[in-house]
Short mmCIF file of C-alpha atoms in Angstrom, two decimals:
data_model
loop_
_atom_site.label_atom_id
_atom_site.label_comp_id
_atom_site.label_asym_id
_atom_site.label_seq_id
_atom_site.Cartn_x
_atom_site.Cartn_y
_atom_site.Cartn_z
CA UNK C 1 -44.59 44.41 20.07
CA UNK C 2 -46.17 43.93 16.83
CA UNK C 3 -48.36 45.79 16.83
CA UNK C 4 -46.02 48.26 18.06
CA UNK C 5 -44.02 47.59 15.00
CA UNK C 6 -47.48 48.28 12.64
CA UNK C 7 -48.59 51.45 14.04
CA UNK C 8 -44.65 52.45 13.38
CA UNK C 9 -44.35 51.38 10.21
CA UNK C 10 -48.53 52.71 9.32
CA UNK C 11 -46.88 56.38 10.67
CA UNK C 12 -43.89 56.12 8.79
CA UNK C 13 -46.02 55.23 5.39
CA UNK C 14 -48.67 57.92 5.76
CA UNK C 15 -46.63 61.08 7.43
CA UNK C 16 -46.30 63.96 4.75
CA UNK C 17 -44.33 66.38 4.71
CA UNK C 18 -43.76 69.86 2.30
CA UNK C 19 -41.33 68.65 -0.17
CA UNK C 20 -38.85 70.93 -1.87
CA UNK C 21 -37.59 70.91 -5.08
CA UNK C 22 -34.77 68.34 -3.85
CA UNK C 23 -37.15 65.53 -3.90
CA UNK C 24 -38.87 66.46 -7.12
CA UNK C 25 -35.17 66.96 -8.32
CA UNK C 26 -34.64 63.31 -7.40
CA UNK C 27 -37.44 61.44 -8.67
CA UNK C 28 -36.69 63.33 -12.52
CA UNK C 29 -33.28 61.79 -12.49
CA UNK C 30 -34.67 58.67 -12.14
CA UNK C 31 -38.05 59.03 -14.91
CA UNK C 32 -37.66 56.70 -18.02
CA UNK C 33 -36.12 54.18 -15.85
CA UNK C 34 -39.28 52.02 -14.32
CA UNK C 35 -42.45 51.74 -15.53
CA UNK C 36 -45.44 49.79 -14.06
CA UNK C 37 -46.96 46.77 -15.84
CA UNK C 38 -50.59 46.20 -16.70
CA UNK C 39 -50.71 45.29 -13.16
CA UNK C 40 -49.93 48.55 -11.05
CA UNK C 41 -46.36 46.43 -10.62
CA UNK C 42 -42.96 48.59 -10.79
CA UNK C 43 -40.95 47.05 -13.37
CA UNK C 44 -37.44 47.91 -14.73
CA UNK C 45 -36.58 46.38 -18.66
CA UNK C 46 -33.75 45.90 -20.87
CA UNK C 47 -33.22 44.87 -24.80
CA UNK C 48 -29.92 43.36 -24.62
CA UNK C 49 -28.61 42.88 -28.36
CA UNK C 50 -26.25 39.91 -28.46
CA UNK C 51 -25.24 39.73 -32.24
CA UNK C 52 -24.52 36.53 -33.40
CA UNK C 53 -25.05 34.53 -30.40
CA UNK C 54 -27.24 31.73 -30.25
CA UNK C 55 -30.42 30.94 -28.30
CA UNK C 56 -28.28 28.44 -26.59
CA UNK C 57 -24.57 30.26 -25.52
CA UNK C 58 -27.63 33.29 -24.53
CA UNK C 59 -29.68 30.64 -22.62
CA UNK C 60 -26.40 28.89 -20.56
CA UNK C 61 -24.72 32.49 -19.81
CA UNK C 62 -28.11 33.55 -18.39
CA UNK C 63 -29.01 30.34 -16.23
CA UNK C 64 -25.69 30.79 -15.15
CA UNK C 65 -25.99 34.57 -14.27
CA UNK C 66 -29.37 33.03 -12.09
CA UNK C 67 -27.17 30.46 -10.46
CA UNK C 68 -24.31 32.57 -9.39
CA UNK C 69 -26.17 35.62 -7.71
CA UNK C 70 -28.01 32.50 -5.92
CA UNK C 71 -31.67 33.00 -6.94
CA UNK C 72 -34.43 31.32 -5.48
CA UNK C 73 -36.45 28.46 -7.75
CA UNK C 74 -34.85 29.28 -11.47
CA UNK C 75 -38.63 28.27 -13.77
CA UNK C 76 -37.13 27.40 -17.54
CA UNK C 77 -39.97 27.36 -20.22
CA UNK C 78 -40.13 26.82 -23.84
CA UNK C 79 -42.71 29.62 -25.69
CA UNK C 80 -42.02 28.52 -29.44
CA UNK C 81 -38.04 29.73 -30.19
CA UNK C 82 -38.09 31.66 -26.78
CA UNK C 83 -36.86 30.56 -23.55
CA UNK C 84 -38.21 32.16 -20.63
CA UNK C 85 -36.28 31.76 -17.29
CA UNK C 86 -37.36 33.59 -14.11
CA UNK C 87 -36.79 33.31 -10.13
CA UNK C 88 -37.28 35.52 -7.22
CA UNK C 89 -34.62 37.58 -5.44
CA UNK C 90 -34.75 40.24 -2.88
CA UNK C 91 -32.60 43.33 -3.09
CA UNK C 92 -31.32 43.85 0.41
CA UNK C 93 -31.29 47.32 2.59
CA UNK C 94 -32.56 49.86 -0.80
CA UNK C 95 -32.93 52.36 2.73
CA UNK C 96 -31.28 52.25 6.04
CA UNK C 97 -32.49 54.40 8.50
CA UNK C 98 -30.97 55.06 12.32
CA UNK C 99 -33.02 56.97 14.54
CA UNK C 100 -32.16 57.42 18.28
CA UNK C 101 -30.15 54.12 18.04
CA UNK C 102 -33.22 52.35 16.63
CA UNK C 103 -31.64 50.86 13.13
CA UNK C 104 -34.60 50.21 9.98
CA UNK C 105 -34.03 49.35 7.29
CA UNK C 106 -35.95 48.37 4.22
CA UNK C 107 -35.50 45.55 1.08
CA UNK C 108 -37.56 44.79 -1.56
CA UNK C 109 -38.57 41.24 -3.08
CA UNK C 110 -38.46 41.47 -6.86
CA UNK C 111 -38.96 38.49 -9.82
CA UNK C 112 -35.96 38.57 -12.55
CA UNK C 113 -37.57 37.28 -15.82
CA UNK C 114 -35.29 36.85 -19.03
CA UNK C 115 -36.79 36.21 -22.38
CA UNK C 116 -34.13 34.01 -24.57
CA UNK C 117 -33.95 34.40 -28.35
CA UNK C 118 -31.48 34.15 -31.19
CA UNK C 119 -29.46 37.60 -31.35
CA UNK C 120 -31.13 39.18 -27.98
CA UNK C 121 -32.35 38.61 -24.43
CA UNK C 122 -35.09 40.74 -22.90
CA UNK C 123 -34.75 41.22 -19.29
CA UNK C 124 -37.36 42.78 -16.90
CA UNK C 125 -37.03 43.12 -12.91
CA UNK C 126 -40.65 43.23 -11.60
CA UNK C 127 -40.42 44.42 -7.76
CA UNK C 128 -43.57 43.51 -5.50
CA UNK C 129 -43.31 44.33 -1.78
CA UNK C 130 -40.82 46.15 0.80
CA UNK C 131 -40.47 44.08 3.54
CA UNK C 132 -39.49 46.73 6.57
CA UNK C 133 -37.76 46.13 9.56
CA UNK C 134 -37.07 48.00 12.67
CA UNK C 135 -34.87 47.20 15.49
CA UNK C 136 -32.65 43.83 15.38
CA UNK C 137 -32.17 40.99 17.15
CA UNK C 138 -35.24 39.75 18.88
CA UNK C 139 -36.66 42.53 18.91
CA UNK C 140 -37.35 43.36 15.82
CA UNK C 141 -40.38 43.19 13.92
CA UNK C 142 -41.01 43.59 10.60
CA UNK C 143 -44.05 44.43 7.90
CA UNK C 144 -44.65 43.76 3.67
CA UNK C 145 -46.34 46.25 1.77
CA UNK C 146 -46.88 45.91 -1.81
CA UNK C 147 -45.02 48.55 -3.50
CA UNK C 148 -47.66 49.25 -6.03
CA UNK C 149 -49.67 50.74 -3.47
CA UNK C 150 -47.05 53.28 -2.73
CA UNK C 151 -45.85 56.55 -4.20
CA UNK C 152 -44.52 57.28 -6.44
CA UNK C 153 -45.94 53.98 -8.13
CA UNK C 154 -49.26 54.88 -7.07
CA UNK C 155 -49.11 58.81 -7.82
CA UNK C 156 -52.34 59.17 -5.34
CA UNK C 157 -50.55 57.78 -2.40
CA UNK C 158 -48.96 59.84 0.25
CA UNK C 159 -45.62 61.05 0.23
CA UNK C 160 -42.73 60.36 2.37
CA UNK C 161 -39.23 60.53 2.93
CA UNK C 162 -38.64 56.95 3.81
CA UNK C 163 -40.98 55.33 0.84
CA UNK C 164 -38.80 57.99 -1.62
CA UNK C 165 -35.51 56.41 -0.49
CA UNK C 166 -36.23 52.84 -0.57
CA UNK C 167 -38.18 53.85 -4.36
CA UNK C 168 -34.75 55.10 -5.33
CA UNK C 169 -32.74 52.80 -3.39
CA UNK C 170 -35.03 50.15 -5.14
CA UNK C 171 -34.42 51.91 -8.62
CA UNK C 172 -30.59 52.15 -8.13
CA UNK C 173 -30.33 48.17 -6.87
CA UNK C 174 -32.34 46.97 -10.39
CA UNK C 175 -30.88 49.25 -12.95
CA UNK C 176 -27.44 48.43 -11.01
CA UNK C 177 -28.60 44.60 -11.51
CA UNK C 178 -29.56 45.17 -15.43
CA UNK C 179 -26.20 46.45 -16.25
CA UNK C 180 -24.45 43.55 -14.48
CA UNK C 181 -26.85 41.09 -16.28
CA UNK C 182 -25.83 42.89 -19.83
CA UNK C 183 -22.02 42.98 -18.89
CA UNK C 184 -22.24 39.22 -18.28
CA UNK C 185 -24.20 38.34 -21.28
CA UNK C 186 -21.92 40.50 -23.51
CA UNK C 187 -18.70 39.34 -22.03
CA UNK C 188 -16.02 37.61 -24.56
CA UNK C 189 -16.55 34.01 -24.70
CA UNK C 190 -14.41 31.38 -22.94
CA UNK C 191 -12.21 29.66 -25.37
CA UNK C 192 -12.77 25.45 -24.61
CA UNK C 193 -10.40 23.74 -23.74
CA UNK C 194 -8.95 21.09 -26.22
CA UNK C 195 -8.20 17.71 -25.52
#
């Protein structure tokens, strides 16, 4: 069965096909929103200004942004006045795929790093691998592929309609997860209760 499941998931990776101007169309609306590290990694970043807050109201409103969407190992470290805080996550199903009643679907692992410093935070997603799956149950079988091996991260790697949608399934899941991240650093603090 698996290897089954890796000649499947090899034909699914390396089948072309002529794309139109729909796909090219896609992948523009979504330029100037990753980049890749000096790595080959696909990253996604945000400078969120936070006038007038401390290092420390910045520091507790991220660790508990880290807590509450349940990520795995939070790392706090001290670099001089910034605090660096970072944990993996995996964003789940960025493409679902049914085909004759065989269900795939596709997530991708990612580390969420947040630089802490009086006034600011600087956030940055870094995804690493898909992690496929076809079928359910027990008998399913899954494969990881590092996504900077893929297009459109690696521009000389084949094209294909299922590595598109989880790259802009990916892309809508982290720029999704920066805006929550800035909405909950930038709400209105909690007034303290008095005793």
């Amino acid at each position: 069965m698996f290897r089954l499941l890796q000649w499947m998931v090899c034909l699914l990776l390396i089948s072309t096909c002529a794309y139109g101007q729909t796909v090219d169309e896609r992948l523009a609306e979504v330029q100037g929103l990753w980049q890749t590290n000096k790595d080959g990694f696909l990253q996604y970043k945000r400078t969120i200004p936070l006038t007038g807050l401390s290092k420390e109201i910045i520091h507790q409103r991220a660790k508990e942004y880290y807590l509450d969407n349940q990520y795995d190992k939070l790392d706090e470290r001290a670099a001089g006045p910034v605090v660096v805080l970072g944990a993996a996550g995996l964003f789940k199903n960025v493409q679902v795929t049914e085909n004759g009643g065989v269900r795939s679907t596709v997530d991708a692992t990612h580390f969420l790093h947040v630089w802490v410093e009086e006034g600011k935070a600087e956030v940055v997603i870094t995804c690493l691998q898909y992690i496929f799956q076809i079928g359910s149950g027990s008998d399913a079988g899954h494969d990881e592929v590092l996504i900077s091996t893929l297009f459109p991260v690696n521009p000389q790697a084949p094209r294909s309609d299922k590595i598109i949608g989880a790259f802009l399934g990916t892309t809508r899941s982290a720029t999704a997860r920066l805006e929550e991240i800035e909405k909950k650093m930038k709400a209105p603090l909690r007034s303290i209760p008095q005793e």
